[in-house]
Amino acid sequence: MEAEFYWYSWVIVIILFFFTQKASIRNPLLLLCSLLMITYNITPYFSEHFMYIHTFTIAIFGIYYWIRNKKRFLLHVWPFVLSIGYTSIQLFFLVNPVWLEFPGLSLLVFLLLYIFHKFSDSVESLIGMWFLVNACGTLWSYSVFSLFSLEGLIEMNVILLFVIQGLLWILILNGVDHLKAKVQKQKSRKKGAAWV
């Protein structure tokens, strides 16, 4: 799992460094990826402390991206509502871990992010919502398990891997949108060009 996390993280760093032009998206995500890569291996030794550190770091970056664009007040409720759904799914997987081996799980995450992408007004909002849903859902799950003294069931490394996978899908969807817009722009130029 460690190699998979670093593989996804380095792919994200390459996408951000070479293909993302907006510094307001690129620089904070590069900072987040480097922070998570540095602290990823420390987690097993100080699991409870780093669970809070990782969760609050993801939440801070989520808030940063979420508030970048003005939204109606009702839209601010969605990340918290979705985090409750995320918590219930996470609790289901912790109780029935055999479903984690389902091969279509990453495809379901992609489809979910694709739906969110279609309804999202910007990539910043989508990144912010993804981070906030994961951070709040992790905190809700941790609080539920702490009631039963089962906090150790939550593995932060698995959650970080899930966050990084989702971020990679978001960046890929954003890149496909930019590519489509560029192709459309070139087609419209060719149609409007005068023959000499």
PDB file of N, CA, C and O in Angstrom, residues 85-114:
ATOM      1  N   GLY A  85     -22.737  10.547   4.683  1.00  0.00           N
ATOM      2  CA  GLY A  85     -22.827   9.377   3.807  1.00  0.00           C
ATOM      3  C   GLY A  85     -21.494   8.653   3.702  1.00  0.00           C
ATOM      4  O   GLY A  85     -21.434   7.420   3.710  1.00  0.00           O
ATOM      5  N   TYR A  86     -20.414   9.416   3.620  1.00  0.00           N
ATOM      6  CA  TYR A  86     -19.067   8.843   3.581  1.00  0.00           C
ATOM      7  C   TYR A  86     -18.795   8.044   4.858  1.00  0.00           C
ATOM      8  O   TYR A  86     -18.234   6.950   4.805  1.00  0.00           O
ATOM      9  N   THR A  87     -19.223   8.589   5.998  1.00  0.00           N
ATOM     10  CA  THR A  87     -19.035   7.903   7.276  1.00  0.00           C
ATOM     11  C   THR A  87     -19.774   6.584   7.299  1.00  0.00           C
ATOM     12  O   THR A  87     -19.231   5.554   7.740  1.00  0.00           O
ATOM     13  N   SER A  88     -21.010   6.588   6.817  1.00  0.00           N
ATOM     14  CA  SER A  88     -21.770   5.335   6.824  1.00  0.00           C
ATOM     15  C   SER A  88     -21.135   4.296   5.909  1.00  0.00           C
ATOM     16  O   SER A  88     -21.081   3.109   6.253  1.00  0.00           O
ATOM     17  N   ILE A  89     -20.614   4.716   4.770  1.00  0.00           N
ATOM     18  CA  ILE A  89     -19.941   3.777   3.867  1.00  0.00           C
ATOM     19  C   ILE A  89     -18.649   3.273   4.491  1.00  0.00           C
ATOM     20  O   ILE A  89     -18.334   2.079   4.418  1.00  0.00           O
ATOM     21  N   GLN A  90     -17.904   4.180   5.135  1.00  0.00           N
ATOM     22  CA  GLN A  90     -16.660   3.780   5.776  1.00  0.00           C
ATOM     23  C   GLN A  90     -16.924   2.796   6.922  1.00  0.00           C
ATOM     24  O   GLN A  90     -16.205   1.802   7.075  1.00  0.00           O
ATOM     25  N   LEU A  91     -17.962   3.049   7.696  1.00  0.00           N
ATOM     26  CA  LEU A  91     -18.319   2.119   8.775  1.00  0.00           C
ATOM     27  C   LEU A  91     -18.758   0.767   8.209  1.00  0.00           C
ATOM     28  O   LEU A  91     -18.436  -0.285   8.775  1.00  0.00           O
ATOM     29  N   PHE A  92     -19.473   0.786   7.085  1.00  0.00           N
ATOM     30  CA  PHE A  92     -19.876  -0.462   6.440  1.00  0.00           C
ATOM     31  C   PHE A  92     -18.654  -1.269   6.017  1.00  0.00           C
ATOM     32  O   PHE A  92     -18.579  -2.476   6.230  1.00  0.00           O
ATOM     33  N   PHE A  93     -17.654  -0.586   5.415  1.00  0.00           N
ATOM     34  CA  PHE A  93     -16.457  -1.292   4.969  1.00  0.00           C
ATOM     35  C   PHE A  93     -15.611  -1.782   6.144  1.00  0.00           C
ATOM     36  O   PHE A  93     -14.925  -2.802   6.030  1.00  0.00           O
ATOM     37  N   LEU A  94     -15.637  -1.062   7.260  1.00  0.00           N
ATOM     38  CA  LEU A  94     -14.888  -1.524   8.417  1.00  0.00           C
ATOM     39  C   LEU A  94     -15.545  -2.731   9.067  1.00  0.00           C
ATOM     40  O   LEU A  94     -14.870  -3.605   9.608  1.00  0.00           O
ATOM     41  N   VAL A  95     -16.867  -2.789   9.011  1.00  0.00           N
ATOM     42  CA  VAL A  95     -17.577  -3.938   9.577  1.00  0.00           C
ATOM     43  C   VAL A  95     -17.523  -5.125   8.617  1.00  0.00           C
ATOM     44  O   VAL A  95     -17.386  -6.271   9.038  1.00  0.00           O
ATOM     45  N   ASN A  96     -17.612  -4.864   7.310  1.00  0.00           N
ATOM     46  CA  ASN A  96     -17.567  -5.916   6.279  1.00  0.00           C
ATOM     47  C   ASN A  96     -16.395  -5.659   5.339  1.00  0.00           C
ATOM     48  O   ASN A  96     -16.577  -5.194   4.207  1.00  0.00           O
ATOM     49  N   PRO A  97     -15.169  -5.957   5.768  1.00  0.00           N
ATOM     50  CA  PRO A  97     -13.996  -5.604   4.941  1.00  0.00           C
ATOM     51  C   PRO A  97     -13.874  -6.403   3.647  1.00  0.00           C
ATOM     52  O   PRO A  97     -13.087  -6.036   2.778  1.00  0.00           O
ATOM     53  N   VAL A  98     -14.648  -7.465   3.500  1.00  0.00           N
ATOM     54  CA  VAL A  98     -14.557  -8.256   2.277  1.00  0.00           C
ATOM     55  C   VAL A  98     -14.974  -7.423   1.057  1.00  0.00           C
ATOM     56  O   VAL A  98     -14.497  -7.635  -0.054  1.00  0.00           O
ATOM     57  N   TRP A  99     -15.826  -6.421   1.249  1.00  0.00           N
ATOM     58  CA  TRP A  99     -16.279  -5.584   0.144  1.00  0.00           C
ATOM     59  C   TRP A  99     -15.171  -4.659  -0.374  1.00  0.00           C
ATOM     60  O   TRP A  99     -15.280  -4.136  -1.478  1.00  0.00           O
ATOM     61  N   LEU A 100     -14.118  -4.476   0.406  1.00  0.00           N
ATOM     62  CA  LEU A 100     -12.992  -3.665  -0.066  1.00  0.00           C
ATOM     63  C   LEU A 100     -12.241  -4.338  -1.203  1.00  0.00           C
ATOM     64  O   LEU A 100     -11.537  -3.680  -1.961  1.00  0.00           O
ATOM     65  N   GLU A 101     -12.396  -5.655  -1.313  1.00  0.00           N
ATOM     66  CA  GLU A 101     -11.729  -6.415  -2.372  1.00  0.00           C
ATOM     67  C   GLU A 101     -12.528  -6.408  -3.677  1.00  0.00           C
ATOM     68  O   GLU A 101     -12.097  -6.978  -4.662  1.00  0.00           O
ATOM     69  N   PHE A 102     -13.688  -5.779  -3.667  1.00  0.00           N
ATOM     70  CA  PHE A 102     -14.525  -5.695  -4.864  1.00  0.00           C
ATOM     71  C   PHE A 102     -13.766  -4.949  -5.956  1.00  0.00           C
ATOM     72  O   PHE A 102     -13.296  -3.830  -5.750  1.00  0.00           O
ATOM     73  N   PRO A 103     -13.593  -5.548  -7.146  1.00  0.00           N
ATOM     74  CA  PRO A 103     -12.733  -4.934  -8.168  1.00  0.00           C
ATOM     75  C   PRO A 103     -13.274  -3.624  -8.745  1.00  0.00           C
ATOM     76  O   PRO A 103     -12.514  -2.824  -9.248  1.00  0.00           O
ATOM     77  N   GLY A 104     -14.569  -3.394  -8.657  1.00  0.00           N
ATOM     78  CA  GLY A 104     -15.125  -2.184  -9.243  1.00  0.00           C
ATOM     79  C   GLY A 104     -15.173  -0.993  -8.306  1.00  0.00           C
ATOM     80  O   GLY A 104     -15.783   0.019  -8.624  1.00  0.00           O
ATOM     81  N   LEU A 105     -14.500  -1.084  -7.154  1.00  0.00           N
ATOM     82  CA  LEU A 105     -14.575  -0.016  -6.162  1.00  0.00           C
ATOM     83  C   LEU A 105     -13.966   1.290  -6.672  1.00  0.00           C
ATOM     84  O   LEU A 105     -14.548   2.359  -6.524  1.00  0.00           O
ATOM     85  N   SER A 106     -12.798   1.216  -7.312  1.00  0.00           N
ATOM     86  CA  SER A 106     -12.183   2.446  -7.820  1.00  0.00           C
ATOM     87  C   SER A 106     -12.985   3.004  -8.999  1.00  0.00           C
ATOM     88  O   SER A 106     -13.018   4.212  -9.210  1.00  0.00           O
ATOM     89  N   LEU A 107     -13.658   2.138  -9.738  1.00  0.00           N
ATOM     90  CA  LEU A 107     -14.536   2.610 -10.805  1.00  0.00           C
ATOM     91  C   LEU A 107     -15.735   3.356 -10.222  1.00  0.00           C
ATOM     92  O   LEU A 107     -16.170   4.380 -10.765  1.00  0.00           O
ATOM     93  N   LEU A 108     -16.262   2.862  -9.090  1.00  0.00           N
ATOM     94  CA  LEU A 108     -17.368   3.559  -8.423  1.00  0.00           C
ATOM     95  C   LEU A 108     -16.938   4.932  -7.911  1.00  0.00           C
ATOM     96  O   LEU A 108     -17.692   5.898  -8.000  1.00  0.00           O
ATOM     97  N   VAL A 109     -15.715   5.022  -7.401  1.00  0.00           N
ATOM     98  CA  VAL A 109     -15.182   6.321  -6.950  1.00  0.00           C
ATOM     99  C   VAL A 109     -15.072   7.261  -8.140  1.00  0.00           C
ATOM    100  O   VAL A 109     -15.432   8.440  -8.059  1.00  0.00           O
ATOM    101  N   PHE A 110     -14.578   6.740  -9.271  1.00  0.00           N
ATOM    102  CA  PHE A 110     -14.476   7.573 -10.472  1.00  0.00           C
ATOM    103  C   PHE A 110     -15.844   8.060 -10.919  1.00  0.00           C
ATOM    104  O   PHE A 110     -16.010   9.238 -11.257  1.00  0.00           O
ATOM    105  N   LEU A 111     -16.837   7.182 -10.940  1.00  0.00           N
ATOM    106  CA  LEU A 111     -18.190   7.581 -11.358  1.00  0.00           C
ATOM    107  C   LEU A 111     -18.779   8.630 -10.421  1.00  0.00           C
ATOM    108  O   LEU A 111     -19.404   9.597 -10.873  1.00  0.00           O
ATOM    109  N   LEU A 112     -18.546   8.464  -9.130  1.00  0.00           N
ATOM    110  CA  LEU A 112     -19.023   9.444  -8.155  1.00  0.00           C
ATOM    111  C   LEU A 112     -18.359  10.800  -8.379  1.00  0.00           C
ATOM    112  O   LEU A 112     -19.035  11.839  -8.404  1.00  0.00           O
ATOM    113  N   LEU A 113     -17.050  10.796  -8.580  1.00  0.00           N
ATOM    114  CA  LEU A 113     -16.342  12.060  -8.828  1.00  0.00           C
ATOM    115  C   LEU A 113     -16.735  12.662 -10.172  1.00  0.00           C
ATOM    116  O   LEU A 113     -16.771  13.887 -10.319  1.00  0.00           O
ATOM    117  N   TYR A 114     -17.034  11.826 -11.148  1.00  0.00           N
ATOM    118  CA  TYR A 114     -17.484  12.326 -12.450  1.00  0.00           C
ATOM    119  C   TYR A 114     -18.827  13.044 -12.311  1.00  0.00           C
ATOM    120  O   TYR A 114     -19.033  14.109 -12.899  1.00  0.00           O
TER     121      TYR A 114
END
